[in-house]
Structure formats: structure tokens, C-alpha cells
Short mmCIF file of C-alpha atoms in Angstrom, two decimals:
data_model
loop_
_atom_site.label_atom_id
_atom_site.label_comp_id
_atom_site.label_asym_id
_atom_site.label_seq_id
_atom_site.Cartn_x
_atom_site.Cartn_y
_atom_site.Cartn_z
CA ASP A 1 100.79 -14.18 -45.97
CA PRO A 2 97.56 -15.53 -47.41
CA ALA A 3 95.23 -17.07 -44.87
CA PRO A 4 94.13 -20.67 -45.28
CA GLY A 5 91.07 -20.89 -47.51
CA GLY A 6 91.80 -17.57 -49.21
CA GLY A 7 90.65 -15.40 -46.31
CA GLU A 8 92.22 -12.27 -44.92
CA PRO A 9 96.05 -12.41 -44.84
CA ALA A 10 97.58 -13.18 -41.44
CA ARG A 11 99.63 -9.96 -41.56
CA SER A 12 96.46 -7.88 -42.04
CA ARG A 13 94.85 -9.55 -39.03
CA SER A 14 98.00 -8.90 -36.98
CA VAL A 15 98.13 -5.23 -38.01
CA ALA A 16 94.42 -4.83 -37.24
CA ARG A 17 94.84 -6.42 -33.82
CA ASP A 18 97.86 -4.19 -33.01
CA PHE A 19 95.96 -1.09 -34.18
CA VAL A 20 92.88 -1.83 -32.08
CA ALA A 21 94.99 -2.77 -29.03
CA THR A 22 96.85 0.55 -29.32
CA VAL A 23 93.63 2.57 -29.55
CA LEU A 24 92.09 0.76 -26.57
CA THR A 25 95.28 1.24 -24.52
CA GLU A 26 95.39 4.95 -25.35
CA ILE A 27 91.77 5.38 -24.24
CA GLU A 28 92.51 3.59 -20.95
CA ASP A 29 95.85 5.34 -20.35
CA THR A 30 94.40 8.83 -20.84
CA ARG A 31 91.57 7.98 -18.43
CA PHE A 32 89.13 9.33 -20.97
CA VAL A 33 86.02 10.65 -19.27
CA GLY A 34 82.94 9.87 -21.28
CA ALA A 35 81.79 7.14 -23.57
CA THR A 36 83.54 5.64 -26.55
CA GLU A 37 81.77 3.65 -29.21
CA PHE A 38 83.34 2.10 -32.28
CA CYS A 39 81.82 1.78 -35.73
CA GLY A 40 83.23 1.07 -39.15
CA SER A 41 84.98 -1.92 -40.64
CA TRP A 42 83.37 -5.19 -39.53
CA PRO A 43 86.77 -6.98 -39.26
CA LEU A 44 88.12 -4.21 -37.00
CA LEU A 45 84.96 -4.29 -34.89
CA ASP A 46 85.40 -8.03 -34.48
CA VAL A 47 88.93 -7.37 -33.17
CA VAL A 48 87.59 -4.77 -30.72
CA ARG A 49 85.04 -7.31 -29.47
CA SER A 50 87.71 -10.00 -29.07
CA LEU A 51 90.03 -7.70 -27.08
CA LYS A 52 87.38 -5.91 -25.02
CA PRO A 53 84.00 -7.68 -25.19
CA ALA A 54 82.14 -5.01 -23.19
CA GLN A 55 83.29 -2.18 -25.50
CA PRO A 56 80.30 -0.87 -27.49
CA VAL A 57 80.59 -1.47 -31.22
CA PHE A 58 78.11 -0.59 -33.95
CA TYR A 59 78.02 -2.69 -37.10
CA SER A 60 76.87 -0.76 -40.14
CA ILE A 61 74.13 -2.14 -42.35
CA ASP A 62 74.99 -0.56 -45.70
CA ASP A 63 73.18 -2.93 -48.04
CA ALA A 64 71.06 -6.09 -48.23
CA GLY A 65 74.23 -8.19 -48.03
CA ASP A 66 75.08 -6.71 -44.64
CA TRP A 67 71.58 -7.56 -43.43
CA GLN A 68 72.20 -11.19 -44.42
CA ARG A 69 75.68 -11.18 -42.82
CA ILE A 70 74.32 -9.94 -39.51
CA GLN A 71 71.75 -12.75 -39.18
CA PRO A 72 74.17 -15.38 -37.78
CA ARG A 73 75.52 -12.80 -35.34
CA LEU A 74 72.01 -12.10 -34.07
CA ALA A 75 71.54 -15.82 -33.47
CA LEU A 76 74.59 -15.82 -31.16
CA GLY A 77 73.01 -13.33 -28.77
CA ARG A 78 73.40 -9.70 -27.85
CA TRP A 79 76.74 -7.97 -28.10
CA ALA A 80 77.70 -4.59 -26.65
CA GLY A 81 76.47 -1.75 -28.82
CA GLY A 82 74.24 -2.17 -31.80
CA VAL A 83 73.88 -1.28 -35.44
CA SER A 84 73.75 1.77 -37.63
CA GLY A 85 71.68 1.33 -40.73
CA ARG A 86 70.74 3.19 -43.85
CA CYS A 87 67.23 4.59 -43.42
CA ASP A 88 65.88 2.74 -46.45
CA LEU A 89 67.13 -0.58 -45.03
CA LEU A 90 65.55 -0.09 -41.59
CA THR A 91 62.11 -1.49 -42.27
CA PRO A 92 59.71 -2.03 -39.36
CA GLU A 93 60.29 -5.79 -39.64
CA ARG A 94 64.08 -5.49 -39.50
CA VAL A 95 63.96 -3.00 -36.64
CA SER A 96 61.70 -5.41 -34.76
CA VAL A 97 64.33 -8.15 -35.17
CA LEU A 98 67.10 -5.80 -33.99
CA ASN A 99 65.03 -4.59 -31.02
CA ALA A 100 64.25 -8.19 -30.06
CA ALA A 101 68.01 -8.82 -30.00
CA GLY A 102 68.41 -5.90 -27.59
CA LEU A 103 70.51 -3.80 -29.95
CA THR A 104 70.72 -0.02 -30.04
CA ILE A 105 69.85 1.32 -33.49
CA TYR A 106 71.09 4.46 -35.23
CA ALA A 107 69.66 5.49 -38.61
CA TRP A 108 71.60 7.24 -41.35
CA ASP A 109 71.71 9.31 -43.56
CA VAL A 110 68.71 11.33 -42.44
CA HIS A 111 67.91 14.18 -44.86
CA ASP A 112 64.74 15.78 -43.47
CA SER A 113 62.14 15.80 -40.72
CA GLU A 114 60.06 13.09 -42.42
CA GLU A 115 63.00 10.66 -42.42
CA LEU A 116 63.74 11.61 -38.81
CA ALA A 117 60.15 10.91 -37.75
CA GLU A 118 60.15 7.59 -39.62
CA ALA A 119 63.46 6.47 -38.08
CA LEU A 120 62.32 7.38 -34.58
CA SER A 121 58.94 5.70 -35.09
CA PHE A 122 60.77 2.47 -35.96
CA GLY A 123 62.70 2.66 -32.71
CA ALA A 124 65.99 4.23 -33.74
CA ARG A 125 67.77 5.66 -30.72
CA GLY A 126 69.47 8.32 -32.77
CA ILE A 127 70.29 9.53 -36.24
CA ILE A 128 73.36 10.32 -38.30
CA ALA A 129 73.29 13.07 -40.92
CA ASP A 130 75.79 14.98 -43.04
CA ASP A 131 73.84 18.26 -43.06
CA LEU A 132 74.61 20.09 -39.82
CA ASP A 133 72.27 22.97 -40.64
CA MET A 134 69.41 20.51 -41.11
CA LEU A 135 70.25 18.87 -37.78
CA ALA A 136 70.28 22.26 -36.06
CA SER A 137 66.90 23.16 -37.53
CA LEU A 138 65.41 19.80 -36.49
CA ARG A 139 66.75 20.28 -32.97
CA ALA A 140 65.40 23.82 -32.80
CA ALA A 141 62.01 22.69 -34.12
CA ALA A 142 61.85 19.93 -31.50
CA ALA A 143 62.61 22.52 -28.82
CA GLY A 144 60.03 24.96 -30.20
CA GLU A 145 62.68 27.52 -31.18
CA GLU A 146 63.02 29.57 -34.35
CA THR A 147 65.94 28.74 -36.61
CA GLN A 148 68.30 31.29 -38.05
CA PRO A 149 68.27 31.58 -41.87
#
């Protein structure tokens, strides 16, 4: 079922809405203790926001196009959650705009202590990295501990 104007098919929107509703119901029904935050596909995050506006969602800024796409959303005001952005896209100017909007910022993919320091100096609340050993060594260094080889 193509959507008017060539957008996302109505069936895809329906499946997305059913999927998100099921996940949100499961979280509520299990009385999950802790916090849940959603990130990933912008269309799915939009469905999460429509069904549960207070649910934290994190829109990913993967490229310059995403930075442009997020601008109108920033103009609408703060939403629950924030953004996760590639380190090289999180310039001081962009982080300033995101901070002014009251958004939580996570930086990815952090590869070393220099990138960590830069991300934190820009105001990132946290980091995302693929290298668990590197994360463990950064944590140990921050705590003044020796790391295991």
C-alpha cells in the first residue's frame, strides 16, 4: 500500500506501530525495574514518541544529512531523551545547539582516550564504543587502577 506522495507504505507504518506497541506493553507488563531508552530507526522512534511521549528516545546523527533533518525537530522543543552522534559530527557548535535544546548527548564510536576526552569536553553525557577492552582500560585509568594486559 503506497502512501500518498510516495512516502512510507501504510502497511509498514502499521507494522511499525504494532511492533512498538508490543514492546512497550511487554516492558510495562513485566514491571521492568530500571530505565529503558530507545535508539535506532528514526521512523520507529517517532512511533515510540507518538505512543508514549515521555519514553526516552535517542535519535542517531550518522551523517550531515541527519544533522539537517534534526533541525526542524529542535525548533519544536525538547523531547524525552536526546541524540547519539558520531564523534566527528559532534563539533562544539553543534553540541552547543543540542545542549541549548536540553538534549542528552552520547558520542560514538569512541576509539581512545583522546576521543573520550574530546567528547566529554563538548558535553557528551556518555560514550558508545565497540572495543570493550578499551572501555575497561579507560574506566580503570579514570579510577586510578592498573589494567590487566
